[in-house]
């Protein structure tokens, strides 16, 4: 667990950069991440930090994103995607200088928290699932996801990817190649598991 001092420092900073509503979401993700970390025996403090910092940059301006993309040499084409896709990768770049968080597992987890990744370590899995099923989420299927989370993080990850792609297609929104790629990797993994 984080010390009270470090946690309060982070929350005070978050208050400056996001709405009250989003901060409440972040605190619910923290709660859920702590629960999942203890259920699946994953590093508690790493999961807690990943949760607290994951949406750090969600309400930043395009200028702020541009500055980070340049400074950290992120692929320039990312700038065409907008905040939904950028906020994770951008946050993962700045948490070292802002909060002394240089644990690569945490940086990776935050970088991929919106679209997932073909390879995710335990901290990334916990964050991806916690963000999806935190107690404030009310979308169709959230109860199914919460049930799945009692037995397998991987099952929730695949469910989330399926649901997100279906939702985006229905809304006629663009689906990023990485989103499809991630889905393909996880569905093929699942097929292989069930063949055994
Ligand atoms: P939040 O930051 O807590 O709101 O949650 P996320 O970071 O997981 O998601 C941000 C948004 O990105 C959600 O509305 C997702 O539906 C959306 N999203 C995820 N993948 C894609 C994609 O491939 N294309 C588009 N257009 N949106 C996506
Ligand atoms: Fe997010
Ligand atoms: Fe979030």
Coordinates of N, CA and C and ligand atoms in Angstrom, one line a residue:
X1 N 0.8 -1.2 0.0 CA 0.0 0.0 0.0 C 0.9 1.2 0.0
X2 N 0.4 2.3 -0.6 CA 1.1 3.6 -0.6 C 1.0 4.2 0.8
X3 N 2.0 5.0 1.2 CA 1.9 5.7 2.4 C 0.8 6.8 2.2
X4 N 0.2 7.2 3.3 CA -0.9 8.2 3.3 C -0.3 9.5 2.6
X5 N 1.0 9.8 2.9 CA 1.6 11.0 2.4 C 1.7 11.0 0.9
X6 N 2.2 9.9 0.4 CA 2.3 9.8 -1.1 C 0.9 9.8 -1.8
X7 N 0.0 9.1 -1.2 CA -1.3 9.0 -1.8 C -2.0 10.4 -1.8
X8 N -1.9 11.1 -0.7 CA -2.5 12.5 -0.6 C -1.8 13.4 -1.6
X9 N -0.5 13.3 -1.8 CA 0.2 14.1 -2.7 C -0.4 13.9 -4.1
X10 N -0.5 12.6 -4.5 CA -1.0 12.3 -5.8 C -2.5 12.8 -6.0
X11 N -3.3 12.6 -5.0 CA -4.7 13.0 -5.1 C -4.8 14.6 -5.2
X12 N -4.0 15.3 -4.4 CA -4.0 16.7 -4.5 C -3.6 17.2 -5.9
X13 N -2.7 16.5 -6.5 CA -2.3 16.9 -7.9 C -3.4 16.5 -8.9
X14 N -4.0 15.4 -8.7 CA -5.1 15.0 -9.6 C -6.3 16.0 -9.6
X15 N -6.5 16.5 -8.4 CA -7.6 17.5 -8.2 C -7.4 18.7 -9.1
X16 N -6.1 19.0 -9.4 CA -5.8 20.2 -10.2 C -6.0 19.9 -11.7
X17 N -6.1 18.7 -12.1 CA -6.1 18.4 -13.5 C -7.3 17.7 -14.0
X18 N -8.3 17.4 -13.1 CA -9.5 16.7 -13.6 C -10.7 17.1 -12.8
X19 N -11.9 16.8 -13.4 CA -13.1 17.1 -12.8 C -13.3 16.2 -11.6
X20 N -14.2 16.7 -10.7 CA -14.5 15.9 -9.5 C -15.1 14.5 -9.9
X21 N -15.9 14.5 -10.9 CA -16.5 13.3 -11.4 C -15.4 12.3 -11.8
X22 N -14.4 12.7 -12.5 CA -13.4 11.8 -13.0 C -12.5 11.4 -11.8
X23 N -12.3 12.3 -10.9 CA -11.5 11.9 -9.7 C -12.2 10.8 -8.9
X24 N -13.5 10.9 -8.8 CA -14.3 9.8 -8.2 C -14.2 8.5 -8.9
X25 N -14.2 8.5 -10.2 CA -14.0 7.3 -11.0 C -12.6 6.7 -10.7
X26 N -11.6 7.6 -10.6 CA -10.2 7.1 -10.4 C -10.1 6.5 -9.0
X27 N -10.8 7.1 -8.0 CA -10.8 6.5 -6.7 C -11.5 5.1 -6.6
X28 N -12.6 5.0 -7.4 CA -13.3 3.7 -7.5 C -12.4 2.7 -8.2
X29 N -11.6 3.1 -9.2 CA -10.7 2.2 -9.9 C -9.6 1.7 -8.9
X30 N -9.2 2.7 -8.1 CA -8.2 2.3 -7.0 C -8.7 1.2 -6.1
X31 N -9.9 1.4 -5.6 CA -10.6 0.4 -4.8 C -10.6 -0.9 -5.4
X32 N -11.1 -1.0 -6.7 CA -11.3 -2.2 -7.4 C -9.9 -2.8 -7.7
X33 N -8.9 -2.0 -8.0 CA -7.6 -2.6 -8.3 C -7.0 -3.2 -7.0
X34 N -7.2 -2.6 -5.9 CA -6.7 -3.2 -4.6 C -7.4 -4.5 -4.3
X35 N -8.7 -4.6 -4.6 CA -9.4 -5.9 -4.4 C -8.9 -6.9 -5.3
X36 N -8.7 -6.6 -6.6 CA -8.3 -7.6 -7.6 C -6.8 -8.0 -7.3
X37 N -6.0 -7.0 -6.9 CA -4.6 -7.4 -6.6 C -4.5 -8.4 -5.5
X38 N -5.4 -8.2 -4.4 CA -5.3 -9.1 -3.3 C -5.9 -10.5 -3.7
X39 N -7.0 -10.5 -4.5 CA -7.6 -11.7 -5.0 C -6.6 -12.6 -5.8
X40 N -5.9 -11.9 -6.7 CA -5.0 -12.6 -7.7 C -3.5 -12.5 -7.3
X41 N -3.3 -12.0 -6.1 CA -1.9 -12.0 -5.6 C -0.9 -11.2 -6.5
X42 N -1.3 -10.0 -6.8 CA -0.5 -9.2 -7.6 C 0.0 -8.0 -6.7
X43 N 1.2 -7.4 -7.1 CA 1.8 -6.3 -6.3 C 0.8 -5.2 -6.0
X44 N 0.4 -5.1 -4.7 CA -0.7 -4.2 -4.3 C -0.3 -2.7 -4.6
X45 N 0.9 -2.3 -4.2 CA 1.2 -0.9 -4.4 C 1.3 -0.5 -5.9
X46 N 1.9 -1.5 -6.7 CA 2.0 -1.2 -8.1 C 0.6 -1.0 -8.7
X47 N -0.3 -1.9 -8.4 CA -1.7 -1.8 -8.9 C -2.4 -0.5 -8.4
X48 N -2.1 -0.1 -7.2 CA -2.7 1.1 -6.6 C -2.2 2.3 -7.4
X49 N -0.9 2.4 -7.6 CA -0.3 3.5 -8.3 C -0.9 3.6 -9.8
X50 N -0.9 2.4 -10.4 CA -1.4 2.4 -11.8 C -2.8 2.9 -11.8
X51 N -3.6 2.5 -10.9 CA -5.0 2.9 -10.9 C -5.1 4.4 -10.6
X52 N -4.4 4.9 -9.6 CA -4.5 6.4 -9.3 C -4.0 7.2 -10.5
X53 N -3.1 6.8 -11.2 CA -2.5 7.6 -12.2 C -3.0 7.4 -13.7
X54 N -3.9 6.4 -13.8 CA -4.2 6.0 -15.2 C -4.9 7.0 -16.1
X55 N -5.7 7.8 -15.5 CA -6.5 8.8 -16.3 C -5.9 10.3 -16.0
X56 N -4.7 10.3 -15.5 CA -4.1 11.6 -15.2 C -4.2 12.6 -16.3
X57 N -4.0 12.2 -17.5 CA -3.9 13.1 -18.7 C -5.2 13.2 -19.5
X58 N -6.3 12.6 -19.0 CA -7.5 12.5 -19.8 C -8.1 13.9 -20.1
X59 N -7.9 14.9 -19.2 CA -8.5 16.2 -19.5 C -7.5 17.2 -19.9
X60 N -6.3 16.7 -20.3 CA -5.3 17.7 -20.8 C -5.7 18.2 -22.1
X61 N -5.0 19.3 -22.6 CA -5.3 19.9 -23.9 C -4.4 19.2 -24.9
X62 N -4.8 19.4 -26.2 CA -4.1 18.9 -27.3 C -2.7 19.4 -27.3
X63 N -2.5 20.7 -26.9 CA -1.1 21.3 -26.8 C -0.3 20.5 -25.8
X64 N -0.9 20.1 -24.7 CA -0.1 19.4 -23.7 C 0.3 18.0 -24.2
X65 N -0.7 17.4 -25.0 CA -0.4 16.1 -25.6 C 0.8 16.2 -26.6
X66 N 0.7 17.3 -27.4 CA 1.8 17.5 -28.4 C 3.1 17.6 -27.8
X67 N 3.2 18.4 -26.7 CA 4.5 18.6 -26.0 C 5.0 17.2 -25.6
X68 N 4.2 16.4 -25.0 CA 4.7 15.1 -24.5 C 5.1 14.2 -25.7
X69 N 4.2 14.1 -26.7 CA 4.5 13.3 -27.9 C 5.9 13.6 -28.4
X70 N 6.2 14.9 -28.5 CA 7.5 15.4 -29.1 C 8.6 15.0 -28.1
X71 N 8.4 15.4 -26.8 CA 9.5 15.2 -25.9 C 9.9 13.7 -25.7
X72 N 8.9 12.8 -25.8 CA 9.2 11.4 -25.5 C 9.2 10.6 -26.8
X73 N 9.2 11.3 -27.9 CA 9.3 10.6 -29.2 C 8.2 9.5 -29.4
X74 N 7.0 9.8 -29.0 CA 5.9 8.9 -29.3 C 5.6 9.0 -30.8
X75 N 5.1 8.0 -31.4 CA 4.8 8.1 -32.9 C 3.9 9.3 -33.1
X76 N 4.3 10.1 -34.1 CA 3.6 11.3 -34.4 C 2.1 11.1 -34.8
X77 N 1.9 9.9 -35.5 CA 0.5 9.7 -36.0 C -0.5 9.5 -34.9
X78 N 0.0 9.3 -33.7 CA -0.9 9.2 -32.5 C -1.7 10.5 -32.3
X79 N -1.1 11.6 -32.7 CA -1.8 12.9 -32.5 C -3.1 13.0 -33.2
X80 N -3.3 12.2 -34.2 CA -4.6 12.3 -35.0 C -5.7 11.6 -34.2
X81 N -5.4 10.8 -33.2 CA -6.4 10.0 -32.5 C -7.2 10.7 -31.4
X82 N -6.7 11.8 -30.8 CA -7.5 12.4 -29.8 C -7.3 11.8 -28.4
X83 N -8.0 12.5 -27.4 CA -7.7 12.2 -26.0 C -8.0 10.7 -25.6
X84 N -9.0 10.1 -26.3 CA -9.4 8.8 -25.8 C -8.3 7.8 -25.9
X85 N -7.5 8.0 -27.0 CA -6.4 7.0 -27.2 C -5.1 7.5 -26.6
X86 N -4.9 8.9 -26.6 CA -3.7 9.5 -26.2 C -3.4 9.5 -24.7
X87 N -4.5 9.6 -23.9 CA -4.3 9.9 -22.5 C -3.5 8.9 -21.8
X88 N -3.6 7.6 -22.2 CA -2.9 6.5 -21.5 C -1.4 6.6 -21.8
X89 N -1.0 6.6 -23.1 CA 0.4 6.7 -23.4 C 1.1 7.9 -22.9
X90 N 0.4 9.1 -23.0 CA 0.9 10.3 -22.5 C 1.2 10.3 -21.0
X91 N 0.2 9.8 -20.2 CA 0.3 9.7 -18.8 C 1.5 8.8 -18.4
X92 N 1.7 7.7 -19.2 CA 2.8 6.8 -18.8 C 4.1 7.4 -19.0
X93 N 4.2 8.4 -19.9 CA 5.5 9.1 -20.1 C 5.9 10.0 -18.9
X94 N 4.8 10.6 -18.3 CA 5.1 11.8 -17.4 C 5.1 11.4 -15.9
X95 N 4.7 10.2 -15.6 CA 4.6 9.8 -14.2 C 5.9 9.7 -13.5
X96 N 7.0 9.5 -14.2 CA 8.3 9.5 -13.6 C 8.6 10.9 -13.1
X97 N 8.6 11.8 -14.0 CA 9.0 13.2 -13.5 C 8.0 13.8 -12.6
X98 N 6.7 13.5 -12.7 CA 5.7 14.1 -11.8 C 5.7 13.4 -10.5
X99 N 5.8 12.1 -10.4 CA 5.6 11.4 -9.2 C 6.7 10.4 -8.8
X100 N 7.8 10.4 -9.5 CA 8.9 9.5 -9.3 C 8.4 8.0 -9.5
X101 N 7.5 7.8 -10.4 CA 7.1 6.4 -10.6 C 7.8 5.9 -11.9
X102 N 8.9 5.1 -11.6 CA 9.6 4.6 -12.8 C 9.6 3.1 -13.0
X103 N 8.6 2.5 -12.3 CA 8.4 1.0 -12.4 C 7.7 0.8 -13.8
X104 N 8.4 0.0 -14.6 CA 8.0 -0.2 -16.0 C 6.6 -0.9 -16.1
X105 N 6.4 -1.8 -15.1 CA 5.1 -2.5 -15.1 C 3.9 -1.5 -15.0
X106 N 4.1 -0.5 -14.2 CA 3.1 0.6 -14.0 C 3.0 1.4 -15.2
X107 N 4.1 1.8 -15.8 CA 4.1 2.6 -17.0 C 3.4 1.9 -18.1
X108 N 3.7 0.6 -18.3 CA 3.1 -0.2 -19.4 C 1.6 -0.3 -19.1
X109 N 1.2 -0.6 -17.9 CA -0.2 -0.8 -17.6 C -1.0 0.4 -17.9
X110 N -0.4 1.6 -17.6 CA -1.1 2.9 -17.9 C -1.2 3.1 -19.4
X111 N 0.0 2.8 -20.1 CA 0.0 3.1 -21.5 C -1.0 2.3 -22.3
X112 N -1.3 1.1 -21.8 CA -2.2 0.2 -22.6 C -3.6 0.1 -22.0
X113 N -4.0 1.0 -21.0 CA -5.2 0.8 -20.3 C -6.5 1.0 -21.1
X114 N -6.4 1.7 -22.2 CA -7.6 1.9 -23.0 C -7.9 0.8 -24.0
X115 N -6.8 0.4 -24.8 CA -7.1 -0.6 -25.8 C -6.5 -2.0 -25.5
X116 N -5.8 -2.1 -24.3 CA -5.2 -3.3 -24.0 C -4.0 -3.6 -24.8
X117 N -3.4 -4.8 -24.7 CA -2.2 -5.1 -25.5 C -2.2 -6.6 -25.6
X118 N -1.4 -7.0 -26.7 CA -1.3 -8.5 -26.9 C -0.6 -9.2 -25.7
X119 N 0.4 -8.5 -25.2 CA 1.1 -9.0 -24.0 C 0.8 -8.1 -22.8
X120 N 0.1 -8.6 -21.8 CA -0.1 -7.7 -20.6 C 0.4 -8.5 -19.4
X121 N 1.2 -7.8 -18.6 CA 1.6 -8.5 -17.3 C 0.5 -8.3 -16.3
X122 N 0.7 -8.8 -15.1 CA -0.4 -8.9 -14.1 C -0.9 -7.5 -13.7
X123 N 0.0 -6.5 -13.6 CA -0.4 -5.2 -13.2 C -1.3 -4.6 -14.3
X124 N -0.9 -4.8 -15.5 CA -1.7 -4.3 -16.6 C -3.1 -4.9 -16.7
X125 N -3.1 -6.2 -16.4 CA -4.4 -6.9 -16.4 C -5.3 -6.4 -15.3
X126 N -4.8 -6.2 -14.1 CA -5.6 -5.7 -13.0 C -6.1 -4.3 -13.3
X127 N -5.3 -3.4 -13.9 CA -5.8 -2.1 -14.2 C -6.9 -2.1 -15.3
X128 N -6.6 -2.9 -16.3 CA -7.6 -3.0 -17.5 C -9.0 -3.5 -17.0
X129 N -8.9 -4.4 -16.1 CA -10.2 -5.0 -15.5 C -10.8 -4.0 -14.5
X130 N -10.0 -3.5 -13.6 CA -10.6 -2.6 -12.6 C -11.2 -1.4 -13.2
X131 N -10.6 -0.8 -14.3 CA -11.2 0.4 -15.0 C -12.6 0.0 -15.6
X132 N -12.7 -1.2 -16.0 CA -13.9 -1.7 -16.7 C -15.1 -2.0 -15.7
X133 N -14.7 -2.5 -14.5 CA -15.8 -3.0 -13.6 C -16.0 -2.2 -12.3
X134 N -15.2 -1.1 -12.2 CA -15.3 -0.3 -11.0 C -16.8 -0.1 -10.6
X135 N -17.1 0.1 -9.3 CA -18.5 0.1 -8.9 C -19.4 1.2 -9.5
X136 N -18.9 2.2 -10.1 CA -19.7 3.2 -10.8 C -20.1 2.9 -12.2
X137 N -19.6 1.8 -12.8 CA -19.9 1.5 -14.2 C -21.3 0.9 -14.2
X138 N -22.1 1.3 -15.2 CA -23.5 0.8 -15.3 C -23.9 0.2 -16.7
X139 N -22.9 0.1 -17.6 CA -23.3 -0.4 -18.9 C -23.9 -1.8 -18.9
X140 N -24.6 -2.2 -20.0 CA -25.1 -3.5 -20.2 C -23.9 -4.5 -20.2
X141 N -24.0 -5.5 -19.4 CA -23.0 -6.5 -19.4 C -22.0 -6.4 -18.2
X142 N -22.1 -5.2 -17.5 CA -21.1 -5.0 -16.5 C -21.2 -6.1 -15.4
X143 N -22.4 -6.6 -15.1 CA -22.6 -7.7 -14.1 C -21.9 -9.0 -14.6
X144 N -22.0 -9.2 -15.9 CA -21.3 -10.4 -16.4 C -19.8 -10.3 -16.2
X145 N -19.3 -9.1 -16.5 CA -17.9 -8.8 -16.4 C -17.5 -9.0 -14.9
X146 N -18.3 -8.5 -14.0 CA -18.0 -8.6 -12.5 C -18.0 -10.1 -12.1
X147 N -18.9 -10.9 -12.6 CA -18.9 -12.3 -12.3 C -17.6 -13.0 -12.8
X148 N -17.3 -12.7 -14.1 CA -16.1 -13.3 -14.7 C -14.8 -12.9 -13.9
X149 N -14.8 -11.7 -13.3 CA -13.6 -11.2 -12.6 C -13.4 -12.0 -11.3
X150 N -14.4 -12.8 -10.9 CA -14.2 -13.6 -9.6 C -13.3 -14.8 -9.9
X151 N -13.2 -15.2 -11.2 CA -12.4 -16.4 -11.5 C -11.3 -16.2 -12.4
X152 N -11.3 -15.2 -13.3 CA -10.3 -15.1 -14.3 C -10.2 -13.7 -14.9
X153 N -9.0 -13.0 -14.7 CA -8.8 -11.7 -15.3 C -8.8 -11.8 -16.8
X154 N -8.3 -12.9 -17.3 CA -8.2 -13.1 -18.8 C -9.5 -13.1 -19.4
X155 N -10.5 -13.8 -18.8 CA -11.8 -13.9 -19.3 C -12.5 -12.5 -19.4
X156 N -12.2 -11.6 -18.4 CA -12.8 -10.3 -18.4 C -12.1 -9.5 -19.6
X157 N -10.8 -9.7 -19.7 CA -10.1 -8.9 -20.8 C -10.7 -9.2 -22.1
X158 N -10.9 -10.5 -22.4 CA -11.5 -10.9 -23.7 C -12.9 -10.4 -23.8
X159 N -13.7 -10.5 -22.8 CA -15.1 -10.0 -22.8 C -15.1 -8.5 -23.1
X160 N -14.2 -7.7 -22.4 CA -14.1 -6.3 -22.6 C -13.8 -5.9 -24.0
X161 N -12.8 -6.6 -24.6 CA -12.4 -6.4 -25.9 C -13.6 -6.6 -26.9
X162 N -14.2 -7.7 -26.7 CA -15.4 -8.1 -27.6 C -16.5 -7.0 -27.5
X163 N -16.8 -6.6 -26.2 CA -17.9 -5.6 -26.0 C -17.5 -4.3 -26.6
X164 N -16.2 -3.9 -26.4 CA -15.8 -2.6 -26.9 C -15.9 -2.5 -28.4
X165 N -15.4 -3.6 -29.1 CA -15.4 -3.6 -30.5 C -16.9 -3.5 -31.1
X166 N -17.7 -4.3 -30.4 CA -19.1 -4.4 -30.9 C -19.8 -3.0 -30.7
X167 N -19.5 -2.4 -29.5 CA -20.0 -1.1 -29.2 C -19.6 0.0 -30.2
X168 N -18.3 0.0 -30.5 CA -17.7 1.0 -31.5 C -18.3 0.8 -32.8
X169 N -18.4 -0.4 -33.3 CA -19.0 -0.7 -34.6 C -20.4 -0.2 -34.7
X170 N -21.2 -0.5 -33.6 CA -22.6 -0.1 -33.6 C -22.8 1.4 -33.6
X171 N -21.8 2.1 -33.0 CA -21.9 3.5 -32.9 C -21.3 4.1 -34.2
X172 N -20.8 3.3 -35.1 CA -20.1 3.7 -36.3 C -18.9 4.6 -36.0
X173 N -18.1 4.2 -35.0 CA -16.9 4.9 -34.7 C -15.7 4.1 -35.2
X174 N -14.6 4.8 -35.5 CA -13.5 4.1 -36.1 C -12.9 3.1 -35.0
X175 N -12.5 2.0 -35.4 CA -11.8 1.0 -34.5 C -10.3 1.0 -34.9
X176 N -9.5 1.3 -33.9 CA -8.1 1.4 -34.2 C -7.5 0.0 -34.5
X177 N -6.5 -0.1 -35.4 CA -5.9 -1.4 -35.7 C -5.4 -2.1 -34.5
X178 N -4.8 -1.4 -33.5 CA -4.3 -2.0 -32.3 C -5.4 -2.7 -31.5
X179 N -6.6 -2.1 -31.6 CA -7.7 -2.7 -30.8 C -8.1 -4.0 -31.4
X180 N -8.1 -4.1 -32.7 CA -8.5 -5.3 -33.4 C -7.4 -6.4 -33.2
X181 N -6.1 -5.9 -33.3 CA -5.0 -6.8 -33.1 C -5.0 -7.4 -31.7
X182 N -5.3 -6.6 -30.7 CA -5.3 -7.1 -29.4 C -6.4 -8.1 -29.2
X183 N -7.6 -7.8 -29.8 CA -8.7 -8.7 -29.7 C -8.3 -10.1 -30.4
X184 N -7.7 -10.0 -31.6 CA -7.3 -11.2 -32.3 C -6.4 -12.1 -31.4
X185 N -5.4 -11.4 -30.8 CA -4.4 -12.2 -30.0 C -5.1 -12.9 -28.9
X186 N -6.0 -12.2 -28.2 CA -6.6 -12.8 -27.0 C -7.6 -13.9 -27.4
X187 N -8.3 -13.7 -28.5 CA -9.3 -14.7 -28.9 C -8.6 -16.0 -29.4
X188 N -7.4 -15.8 -30.1 CA -6.6 -17.0 -30.5 C -6.0 -17.7 -29.3
X189 N -5.6 -16.9 -28.3 CA -5.1 -17.5 -27.1 C -6.2 -18.4 -26.4
X190 N -7.4 -17.9 -26.4 CA -8.5 -18.6 -25.8 C -8.8 -19.9 -26.6
X191 N -8.8 -19.8 -27.9 CA -9.1 -21.0 -28.7 C -8.0 -22.1 -28.4
X192 N -6.8 -21.7 -28.3 CA -5.7 -22.6 -28.0 C -5.9 -23.3 -26.7
X193 N -6.3 -22.5 -25.7 CA -6.5 -23.0 -24.3 C -7.6 -24.1 -24.4
X194 N -8.7 -23.8 -25.1 CA -9.8 -24.7 -25.1 C -9.6 -26.0 -25.9
X195 N -8.6 -25.9 -26.8 CA -8.2 -27.2 -27.5 C -7.4 -28.2 -26.7
X196 N -6.8 -27.6 -25.6 CA -6.0 -28.5 -24.8 C -6.8 -29.5 -24.0
Ligands
LIG1 P1 -11.9 6.0 -19.2 O1 -10.6 6.8 -19.5 O2 -12.0 5.6 -17.8 O3 -13.1 6.7 -19.7 O4 -11.8 4.6 -20.0 P2 -10.8 4.1 -21.2 O5 -9.5 4.8 -21.2 O6 -10.8 2.6 -21.2 O7 -11.6 4.4 -22.6 C1 -11.7 5.6 -23.2 C2 -12.6 5.5 -24.4 O8 -11.9 5.0 -25.6 C3 -13.9 4.5 -24.2 O9 -15.0 5.3 -24.5 C4 -13.6 3.5 -25.3 O10 -14.8 3.0 -25.9 C5 -12.8 4.2 -26.3 N1 -12.1 3.3 -27.2 C6 -11.3 2.2 -26.9 N2 -10.8 1.6 -28.1 C7 -11.2 2.4 -29.1 C8 -11.0 2.3 -30.5 O11 -10.4 1.4 -31.1 N3 -11.6 3.3 -31.3 C9 -12.3 4.4 -30.7 N4 -12.9 5.3 -31.5 N5 -12.5 4.4 -29.4 C10 -12.0 3.5 -28.6
LIG2 FE1 -8.7 6.0 -19.4
LIG3 FE1 -10.4 5.2 -16.3

